[in-house]
JSON list of C-alpha atoms in Angstrom, two decimals:
[
{"chain": "A", "resi": 274, "resn": "ASP", "atom": "CA", "xyz": [93.67, -41.26, 47.00]},
{"chain": "A", "resi": 275, "resn": "THR", "atom": "CA", "xyz": [94.04, -38.66, 49.98]},
{"chain": "A", "resi": 276, "resn": "SER", "atom": "CA", "xyz": [95.61, -36.00, 47.98]},
{"chain": "A", "resi": 277, "resn": "SER", "atom": "CA", "xyz": [93.68, -32.82, 47.64]},
{"chain": "A", "resi": 278, "resn": "VAL", "atom": "CA", "xyz": [91.99, -31.84, 44.65]},
{"chain": "A", "resi": 279, "resn": "GLU", "atom": "CA", "xyz": [93.82, -29.41, 42.29]},
{"chain": "A", "resi": 280, "resn": "ILE", "atom": "CA", "xyz": [91.69, -28.21, 39.50]},
{"chain": "A", "resi": 281, "resn": "PRO", "atom": "CA", "xyz": [93.75, -28.13, 36.35]},
{"chain": "A", "resi": 282, "resn": "SER", "atom": "CA", "xyz": [94.38, -24.64, 34.58]},
{"chain": "A", "resi": 283, "resn": "GLU", "atom": "CA", "xyz": [92.42, -25.66, 31.48]},
{"chain": "A", "resi": 284, "resn": "ILE", "atom": "CA", "xyz": [89.50, -26.55, 33.46]},
{"chain": "A", "resi": 285, "resn": "LEU", "atom": "CA", "xyz": [89.79, -23.21, 35.40]},
{"chain": "A", "resi": 286, "resn": "GLU", "atom": "CA", "xyz": [90.01, -21.48, 32.03]},
{"chain": "A", "resi": 287, "resn": "CYS", "atom": "CA", "xyz": [86.73, -23.11, 31.13]},
{"chain": "A", "resi": 288, "resn": "PHE", "atom": "CA", "xyz": [85.22, -21.87, 34.50]},
{"chain": "A", "resi": 289, "resn": "LYS", "atom": "CA", "xyz": [86.24, -18.13, 33.72]},
{"chain": "A", "resi": 290, "resn": "ASN", "atom": "CA", "xyz": [83.74, -18.11, 30.49]},
{"chain": "A", "resi": 291, "resn": "GLU", "atom": "CA", "xyz": [80.88, -19.13, 32.84]},
{"chain": "A", "resi": 292, "resn": "PRO", "atom": "CA", "xyz": [79.15, -17.22, 35.53]},
{"chain": "A", "resi": 293, "resn": "LYS", "atom": "CA", "xyz": [81.16, -17.46, 38.95]},
{"chain": "A", "resi": 294, "resn": "GLN", "atom": "CA", "xyz": [78.51, -19.32, 40.68]},
{"chain": "A", "resi": 295, "resn": "ILE", "atom": "CA", "xyz": [79.19, -22.25, 38.52]},
{"chain": "A", "resi": 296, "resn": "LEU", "atom": "CA", "xyz": [82.87, -22.49, 39.89]},
{"chain": "A", "resi": 297, "resn": "GLN", "atom": "CA", "xyz": [81.29, -21.85, 43.41]},
{"chain": "A", "resi": 298, "resn": "ASN", "atom": "CA", "xyz": [79.06, -24.80, 42.90]},
{"chain": "A", "resi": 299, "resn": "PHE", "atom": "CA", "xyz": [81.80, -26.94, 41.87]},
{"chain": "A", "resi": 300, "resn": "THR", "atom": "CA", "xyz": [84.10, -26.13, 44.62]},
{"chain": "A", "resi": 301, "resn": "SER", "atom": "CA", "xyz": [81.27, -27.03, 47.19]},
{"chain": "A", "resi": 302, "resn": "PHE", "atom": "CA", "xyz": [81.12, -30.38, 46.05]},
{"chain": "A", "resi": 303, "resn": "THR", "atom": "CA", "xyz": [83.04, -32.64, 48.20]},
{"chain": "A", "resi": 304, "resn": "GLU", "atom": "CA", "xyz": [86.76, -33.55, 47.15]},
{"chain": "A", "resi": 305, "resn": "GLY", "atom": "CA", "xyz": [85.86, -37.01, 46.19]},
{"chain": "A", "resi": 306, "resn": "GLU", "atom": "CA", "xyz": [82.96, -35.61, 43.83]},
{"chain": "A", "resi": 307, "resn": "GLN", "atom": "CA", "xyz": [85.34, -33.00, 42.10]},
{"chain": "A", "resi": 308, "resn": "LYS", "atom": "CA", "xyz": [88.09, -35.90, 41.60]},
{"chain": "A", "resi": 309, "resn": "THR", "atom": "CA", "xyz": [85.20, -38.02, 40.11]},
{"chain": "A", "resi": 310, "resn": "TYR", "atom": "CA", "xyz": [84.44, -35.43, 37.51]},
{"chain": "A", "resi": 311, "resn": "LEU", "atom": "CA", "xyz": [87.95, -34.58, 36.80]},
{"chain": "A", "resi": 312, "resn": "ASP", "atom": "CA", "xyz": [89.01, -38.29, 36.69]},
{"chain": "A", "resi": 313, "resn": "TRP", "atom": "CA", "xyz": [86.00, -38.73, 33.99]},
{"chain": "A", "resi": 314, "resn": "ILE", "atom": "CA", "xyz": [87.10, -35.74, 32.02]},
{"chain": "A", "resi": 315, "resn": "TYR", "atom": "CA", "xyz": [90.61, -36.94, 31.69]},
{"chain": "A", "resi": 316, "resn": "GLN", "atom": "CA", "xyz": [89.88, -40.49, 30.88]},
{"chain": "A", "resi": 317, "resn": "ALA", "atom": "CA", "xyz": [88.29, -39.32, 27.57]},
{"chain": "A", "resi": 318, "resn": "LYS", "atom": "CA", "xyz": [90.12, -40.78, 24.59]},
{"chain": "A", "resi": 319, "resn": "THR", "atom": "CA", "xyz": [89.55, -37.89, 22.09]},
{"chain": "A", "resi": 320, "resn": "GLU", "atom": "CA", "xyz": [89.78, -34.14, 22.63]},
{"chain": "A", "resi": 321, "resn": "GLU", "atom": "CA", "xyz": [85.92, -33.81, 21.42]},
{"chain": "A", "resi": 322, "resn": "THR", "atom": "CA", "xyz": [84.94, -36.23, 24.12]},
{"chain": "A", "resi": 323, "resn": "LYS", "atom": "CA", "xyz": [87.02, -34.31, 26.62]},
{"chain": "A", "resi": 324, "resn": "ALA", "atom": "CA", "xyz": [85.29, -30.97, 25.55]},
{"chain": "A", "resi": 325, "resn": "SER", "atom": "CA", "xyz": [81.89, -32.64, 25.64]},
{"chain": "A", "resi": 326, "resn": "ARG", "atom": "CA", "xyz": [82.55, -33.98, 29.27]},
{"chain": "A", "resi": 327, "resn": "ILE", "atom": "CA", "xyz": [83.77, -30.49, 30.24]},
{"chain": "A", "resi": 328, "resn": "ALA", "atom": "CA", "xyz": [80.62, -28.80, 28.87]},
{"chain": "A", "resi": 329, "resn": "LYS", "atom": "CA", "xyz": [78.45, -31.72, 30.86]},
{"chain": "A", "resi": 330, "resn": "MET", "atom": "CA", "xyz": [80.44, -30.95, 34.06]},
{"chain": "A", "resi": 331, "resn": "LEU", "atom": "CA", "xyz": [79.83, -27.18, 33.77]},
{"chain": "A", "resi": 332, "resn": "TRP", "atom": "CA", "xyz": [75.99, -27.58, 33.06]},
{"chain": "A", "resi": 333, "resn": "LYS", "atom": "CA", "xyz": [75.85, -30.12, 35.88]},
{"chain": "A", "resi": 334, "resn": "ALA", "atom": "CA", "xyz": [77.67, -27.79, 38.22]},
{"chain": "A", "resi": 335, "resn": "GLU", "atom": "CA", "xyz": [75.53, -25.00, 37.37]},
{"chain": "A", "resi": 336, "resn": "LYS", "atom": "CA", "xyz": [72.37, -27.03, 38.45]},
{"chain": "A", "resi": 337, "resn": "LYS", "atom": "CA", "xyz": [74.08, -28.08, 41.51]},
{"chain": "A", "resi": 338, "resn": "LEU", "atom": "CA", "xyz": [74.02, -31.89, 40.52]},
{"chain": "A", "resi": 339, "resn": "ARG", "atom": "CA", "xyz": [76.47, -34.12, 41.61]},
{"chain": "A", "resi": 340, "resn": "PHE", "atom": "CA", "xyz": [78.19, -36.69, 39.08]},
{"chain": "A", "resi": 341, "resn": "ARG", "atom": "CA", "xyz": [75.72, -39.52, 39.58]},
{"chain": "A", "resi": 342, "resn": "ASP", "atom": "CA", "xyz": [72.60, -37.25, 39.71]},
{"chain": "A", "resi": 343, "resn": "LYS", "atom": "CA", "xyz": [70.20, -37.41, 36.80]},
{"chain": "A", "resi": 344, "resn": "GLU", "atom": "CA", "xyz": [69.37, -34.56, 34.83]},
{"chain": "A", "resi": 345, "resn": "ASP", "atom": "CA", "xyz": [65.88, -35.33, 34.79]},
{"chain": "A", "resi": 346, "resn": "SER", "atom": "CA", "xyz": [65.64, -35.41, 38.63]},
{"chain": "A", "resi": 347, "resn": "LEU", "atom": "CA", "xyz": [65.37, -31.41, 38.53]}
]
């Protein structure tokens, strides 16, 4: 997939509730990494899982962790 990443408006709304640095960290990831996070979020079967994945993505972006990075590697 060579299309550029467009962050969905509902995800951007979530970033608005967080420090600006978190969005900056997320957009500093490669497009492939951003797509990996977004695909993972939108593959959720329930809204609860989707919300949980968004929260995890925000947390990891705050720590500048890529999708495959382990939380315990901090």
